[in-house]
Tab-separated table of C-alpha atoms in Angstrom:
chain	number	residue	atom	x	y	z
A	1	UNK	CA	0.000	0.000	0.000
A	2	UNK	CA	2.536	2.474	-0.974
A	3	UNK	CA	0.611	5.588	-1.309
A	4	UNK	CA	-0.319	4.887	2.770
A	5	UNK	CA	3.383	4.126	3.776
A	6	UNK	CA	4.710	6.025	6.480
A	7	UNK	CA	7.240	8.451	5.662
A	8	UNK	CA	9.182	8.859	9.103
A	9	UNK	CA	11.930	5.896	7.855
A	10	UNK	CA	12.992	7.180	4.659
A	11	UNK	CA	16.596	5.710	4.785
A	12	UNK	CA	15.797	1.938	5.797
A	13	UNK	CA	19.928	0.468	5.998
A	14	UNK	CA	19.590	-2.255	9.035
A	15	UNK	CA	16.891	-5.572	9.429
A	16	UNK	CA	15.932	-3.562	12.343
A	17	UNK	CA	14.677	-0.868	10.848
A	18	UNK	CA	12.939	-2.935	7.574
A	19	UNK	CA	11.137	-5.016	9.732
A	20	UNK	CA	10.063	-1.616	12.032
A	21	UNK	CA	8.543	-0.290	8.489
A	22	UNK	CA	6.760	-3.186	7.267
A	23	UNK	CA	5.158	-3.250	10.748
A	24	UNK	CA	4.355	0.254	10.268
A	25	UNK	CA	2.805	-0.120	7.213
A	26	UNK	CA	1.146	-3.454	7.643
A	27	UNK	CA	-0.447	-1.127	10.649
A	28	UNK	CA	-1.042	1.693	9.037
A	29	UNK	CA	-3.201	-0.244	6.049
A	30	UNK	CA	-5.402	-2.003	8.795
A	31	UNK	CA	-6.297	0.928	10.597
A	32	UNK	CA	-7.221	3.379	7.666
A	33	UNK	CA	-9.361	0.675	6.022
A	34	UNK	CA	-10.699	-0.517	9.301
A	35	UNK	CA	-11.228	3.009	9.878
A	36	UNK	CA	-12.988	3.835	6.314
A	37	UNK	CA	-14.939	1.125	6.283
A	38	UNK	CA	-16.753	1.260	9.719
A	39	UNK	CA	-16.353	4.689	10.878
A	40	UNK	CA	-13.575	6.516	13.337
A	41	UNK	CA	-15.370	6.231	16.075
A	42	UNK	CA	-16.238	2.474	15.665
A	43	UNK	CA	-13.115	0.830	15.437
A	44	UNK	CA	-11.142	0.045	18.644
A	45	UNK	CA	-7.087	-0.030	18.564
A	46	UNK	CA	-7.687	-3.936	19.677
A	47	UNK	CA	-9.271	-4.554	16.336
A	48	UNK	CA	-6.623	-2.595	14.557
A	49	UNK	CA	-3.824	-4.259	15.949
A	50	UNK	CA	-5.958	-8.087	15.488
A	51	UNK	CA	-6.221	-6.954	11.690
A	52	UNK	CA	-2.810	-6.424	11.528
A	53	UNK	CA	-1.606	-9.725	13.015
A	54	UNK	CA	0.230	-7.983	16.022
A	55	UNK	CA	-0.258	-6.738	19.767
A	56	UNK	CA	-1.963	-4.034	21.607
A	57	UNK	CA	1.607	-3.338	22.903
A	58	UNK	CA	3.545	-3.194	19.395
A	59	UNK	CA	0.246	-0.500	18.149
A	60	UNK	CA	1.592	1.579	21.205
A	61	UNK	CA	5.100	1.333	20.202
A	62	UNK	CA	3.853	3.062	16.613
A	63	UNK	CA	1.264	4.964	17.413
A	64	UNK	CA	-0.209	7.120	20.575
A	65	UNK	CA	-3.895	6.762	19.249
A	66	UNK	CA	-6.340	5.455	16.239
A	67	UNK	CA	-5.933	9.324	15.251
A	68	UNK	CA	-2.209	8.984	15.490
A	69	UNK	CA	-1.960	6.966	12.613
A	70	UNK	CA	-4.005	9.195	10.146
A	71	UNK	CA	-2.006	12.286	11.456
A	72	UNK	CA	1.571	10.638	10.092
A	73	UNK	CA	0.040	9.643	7.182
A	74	UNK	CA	-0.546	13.451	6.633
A	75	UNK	CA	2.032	14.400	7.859
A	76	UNK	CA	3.680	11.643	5.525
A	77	UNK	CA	2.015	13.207	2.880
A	78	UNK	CA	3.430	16.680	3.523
A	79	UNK	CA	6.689	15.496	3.785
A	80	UNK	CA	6.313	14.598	-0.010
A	81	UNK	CA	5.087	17.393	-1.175
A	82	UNK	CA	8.325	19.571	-0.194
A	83	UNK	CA	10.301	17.044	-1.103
A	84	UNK	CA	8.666	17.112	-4.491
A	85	UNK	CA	9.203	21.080	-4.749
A	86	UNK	CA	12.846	20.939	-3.293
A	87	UNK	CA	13.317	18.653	-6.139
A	88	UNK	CA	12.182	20.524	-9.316
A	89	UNK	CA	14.414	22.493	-12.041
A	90	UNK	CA	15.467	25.823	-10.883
A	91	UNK	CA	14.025	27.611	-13.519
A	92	UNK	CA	10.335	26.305	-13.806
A	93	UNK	CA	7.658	28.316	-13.913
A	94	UNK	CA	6.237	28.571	-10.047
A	95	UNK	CA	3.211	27.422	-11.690
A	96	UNK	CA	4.888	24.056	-13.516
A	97	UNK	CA	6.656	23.764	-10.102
A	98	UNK	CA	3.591	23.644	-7.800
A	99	UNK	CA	1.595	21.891	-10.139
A	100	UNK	CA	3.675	18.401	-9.872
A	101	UNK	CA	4.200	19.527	-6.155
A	102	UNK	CA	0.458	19.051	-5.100
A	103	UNK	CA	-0.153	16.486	-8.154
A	104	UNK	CA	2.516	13.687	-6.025
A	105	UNK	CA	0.097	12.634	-3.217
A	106	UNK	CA	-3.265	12.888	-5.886
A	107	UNK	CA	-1.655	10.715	-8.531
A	108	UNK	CA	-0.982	8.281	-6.006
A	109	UNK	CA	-4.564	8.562	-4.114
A	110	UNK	CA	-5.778	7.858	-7.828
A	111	UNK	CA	-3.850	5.106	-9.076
A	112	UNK	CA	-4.911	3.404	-5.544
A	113	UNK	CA	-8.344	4.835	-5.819
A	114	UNK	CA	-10.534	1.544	-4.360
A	115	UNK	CA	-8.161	1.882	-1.024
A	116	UNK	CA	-7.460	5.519	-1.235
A	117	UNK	CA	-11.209	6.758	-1.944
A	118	UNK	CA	-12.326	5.996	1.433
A	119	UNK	CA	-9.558	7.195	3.409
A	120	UNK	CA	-10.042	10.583	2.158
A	121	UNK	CA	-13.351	10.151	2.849
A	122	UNK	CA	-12.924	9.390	6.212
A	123	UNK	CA	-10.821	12.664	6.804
A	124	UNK	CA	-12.987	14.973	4.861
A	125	UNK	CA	-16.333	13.319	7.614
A	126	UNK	CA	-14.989	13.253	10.421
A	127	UNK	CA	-14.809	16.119	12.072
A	128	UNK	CA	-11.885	15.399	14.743
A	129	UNK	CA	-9.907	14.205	11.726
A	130	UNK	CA	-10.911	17.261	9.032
A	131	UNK	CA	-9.447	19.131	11.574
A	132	UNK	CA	-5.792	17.804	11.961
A	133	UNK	CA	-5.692	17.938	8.310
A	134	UNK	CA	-6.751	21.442	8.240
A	135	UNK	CA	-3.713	21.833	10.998
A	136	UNK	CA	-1.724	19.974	8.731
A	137	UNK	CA	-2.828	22.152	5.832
A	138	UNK	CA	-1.617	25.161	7.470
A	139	UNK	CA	2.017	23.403	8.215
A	140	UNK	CA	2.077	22.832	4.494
A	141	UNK	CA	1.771	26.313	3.886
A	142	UNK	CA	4.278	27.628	5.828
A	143	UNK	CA	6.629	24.853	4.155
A	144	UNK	CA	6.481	25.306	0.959
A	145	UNK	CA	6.335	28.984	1.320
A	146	UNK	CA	10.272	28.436	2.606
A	147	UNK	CA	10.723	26.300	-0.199
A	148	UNK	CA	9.465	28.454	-2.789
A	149	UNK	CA	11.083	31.839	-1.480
A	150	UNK	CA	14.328	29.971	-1.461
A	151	UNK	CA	14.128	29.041	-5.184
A	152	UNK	CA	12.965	32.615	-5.944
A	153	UNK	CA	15.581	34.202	-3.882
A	154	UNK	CA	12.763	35.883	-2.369
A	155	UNK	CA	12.270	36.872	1.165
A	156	UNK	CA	8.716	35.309	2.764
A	157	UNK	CA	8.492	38.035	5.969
A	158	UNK	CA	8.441	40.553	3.165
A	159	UNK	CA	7.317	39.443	-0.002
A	160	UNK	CA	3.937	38.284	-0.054
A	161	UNK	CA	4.409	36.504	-3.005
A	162	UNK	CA	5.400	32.817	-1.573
A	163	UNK	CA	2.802	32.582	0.619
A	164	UNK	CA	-0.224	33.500	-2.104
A	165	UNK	CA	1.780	31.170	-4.473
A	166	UNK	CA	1.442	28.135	-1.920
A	167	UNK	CA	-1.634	28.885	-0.856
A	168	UNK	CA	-3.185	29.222	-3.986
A	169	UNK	CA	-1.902	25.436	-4.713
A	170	UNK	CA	-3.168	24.020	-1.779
A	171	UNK	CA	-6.085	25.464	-2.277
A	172	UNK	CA	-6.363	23.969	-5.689
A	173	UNK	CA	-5.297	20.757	-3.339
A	174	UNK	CA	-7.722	20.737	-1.060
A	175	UNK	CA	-10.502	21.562	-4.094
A	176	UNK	CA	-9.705	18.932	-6.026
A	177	UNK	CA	-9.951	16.521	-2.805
A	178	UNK	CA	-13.421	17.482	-2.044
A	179	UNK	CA	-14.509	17.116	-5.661
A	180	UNK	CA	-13.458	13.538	-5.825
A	181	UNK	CA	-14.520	12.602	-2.659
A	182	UNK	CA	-18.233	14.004	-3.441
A	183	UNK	CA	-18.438	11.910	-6.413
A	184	UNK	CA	-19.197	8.076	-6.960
A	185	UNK	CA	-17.538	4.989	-6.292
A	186	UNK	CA	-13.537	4.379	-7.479
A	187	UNK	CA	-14.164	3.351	-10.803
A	188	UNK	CA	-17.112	6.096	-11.316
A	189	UNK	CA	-14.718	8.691	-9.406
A	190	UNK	CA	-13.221	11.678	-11.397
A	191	UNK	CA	-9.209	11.632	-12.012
A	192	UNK	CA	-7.736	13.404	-9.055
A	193	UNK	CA	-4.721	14.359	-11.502
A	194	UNK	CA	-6.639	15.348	-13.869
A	195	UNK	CA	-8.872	17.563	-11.801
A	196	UNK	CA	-5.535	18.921	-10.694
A	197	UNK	CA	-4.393	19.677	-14.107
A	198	UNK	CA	-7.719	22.383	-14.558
A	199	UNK	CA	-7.006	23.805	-11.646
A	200	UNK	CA	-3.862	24.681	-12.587
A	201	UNK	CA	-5.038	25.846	-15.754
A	202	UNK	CA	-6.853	28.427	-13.940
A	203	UNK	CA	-3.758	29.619	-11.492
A	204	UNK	CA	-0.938	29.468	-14.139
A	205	UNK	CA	-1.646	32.735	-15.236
A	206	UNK	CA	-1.581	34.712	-11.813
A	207	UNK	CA	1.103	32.516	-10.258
A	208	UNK	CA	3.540	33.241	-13.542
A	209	UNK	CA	2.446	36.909	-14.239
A	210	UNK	CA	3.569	37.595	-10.872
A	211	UNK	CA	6.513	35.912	-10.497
């Protein structure tokens, strides 16, 4: 379940550590699906950790709560997304730039779309949840603001410039997740990349003029 894997072991080098991820991971898929398909507030940490094949204990050792595990996945998620900007040609447009910055996690929500689907789901209907990812949102910001004023050589406590830019994209982000979360099941379910690529459309303009 790739586009669910958590993020906080990027360099695996030891056994140790590979078998740490895989239990991570192998945790991380029962609770979100678990999670999806009976509702937050249904689903007990003993049933995650039975799903997953392991202890009450070992959940504990990964995770502080049932909530816990959707927050690293965003914050997972996040972690991507900078990445993903850090990682672009220095002389893209901003717009070009942003665009396959936000388009990393939705490509990968739709090529998993019968798993991914309900996750988002979840997030966007649960109010507890919607919330840390509005949190998370708002971290987001503030990071790829940094990012983007560093490739601009621009400074973000003056220039107002990086923060619009970013914002605008996660707002494009955050549009395009409500979209396909409001519409059928996965096969019926709009492209997330795709509704990506019109938003963008629709920014390119403002975020190039100005830059």
């Amino acid at each position: 379940m790739p586009w669910a894997a958590p993020r906080y072991h990027r360099t695996v080098t030891t056994l140790a550590q590979r078998k740490r991820q895989l239990v991570a991971t192998e945790l991380t898929e029962a609770a979100l699906q678990l999670l999806a398909l009976r509702g937050f507030d249904a689903v007990t940490v003993d049933e995650i950790a039975t799903t997953a094949g392991v202890s009450k204990r070992t959940f504990f050792r990964y995770f502080a709560s049932k909530e816990d595990v959707v927050v690293q996945f965003l914050a997972g998620m996040g972690a991507d997304m900078r990445a993903g900007l850090a990682a672009r040609p220095a002389g893209e447009r901003p717009s070009e730039a942003l665009l396959h910055t936000v388009s990393v996690p939705l490509a990968a929500c739709g090529e998993h779309a019968e798993r991914a689907l309900p996750v988002v789901r979840l997030i966007l209907r649960t109010p507890a949840l919607l919330a840390r990812f509005l949190e998370h949102q708002a971290r987001w910001r503030e990071e790829l603001t940094e990012e983007l004023a560093a490739r601009l050589g621009r400074d973000p406590g003056t220039d107002l410039y990086p923060r619009l830019a970013a914002g605008m994209a996660l707002a494009a982000f955050d549009a395009v997740l409500h979209r396909w979360s409001e519409g059928g099941d996965a096969e019926a379910a709009e492209d997330p990349a795709a509704l990506i690529g019109e938003a963008f459309a629709v920014l390119a303009p403002s975020l190039d003029a100005i830059a």
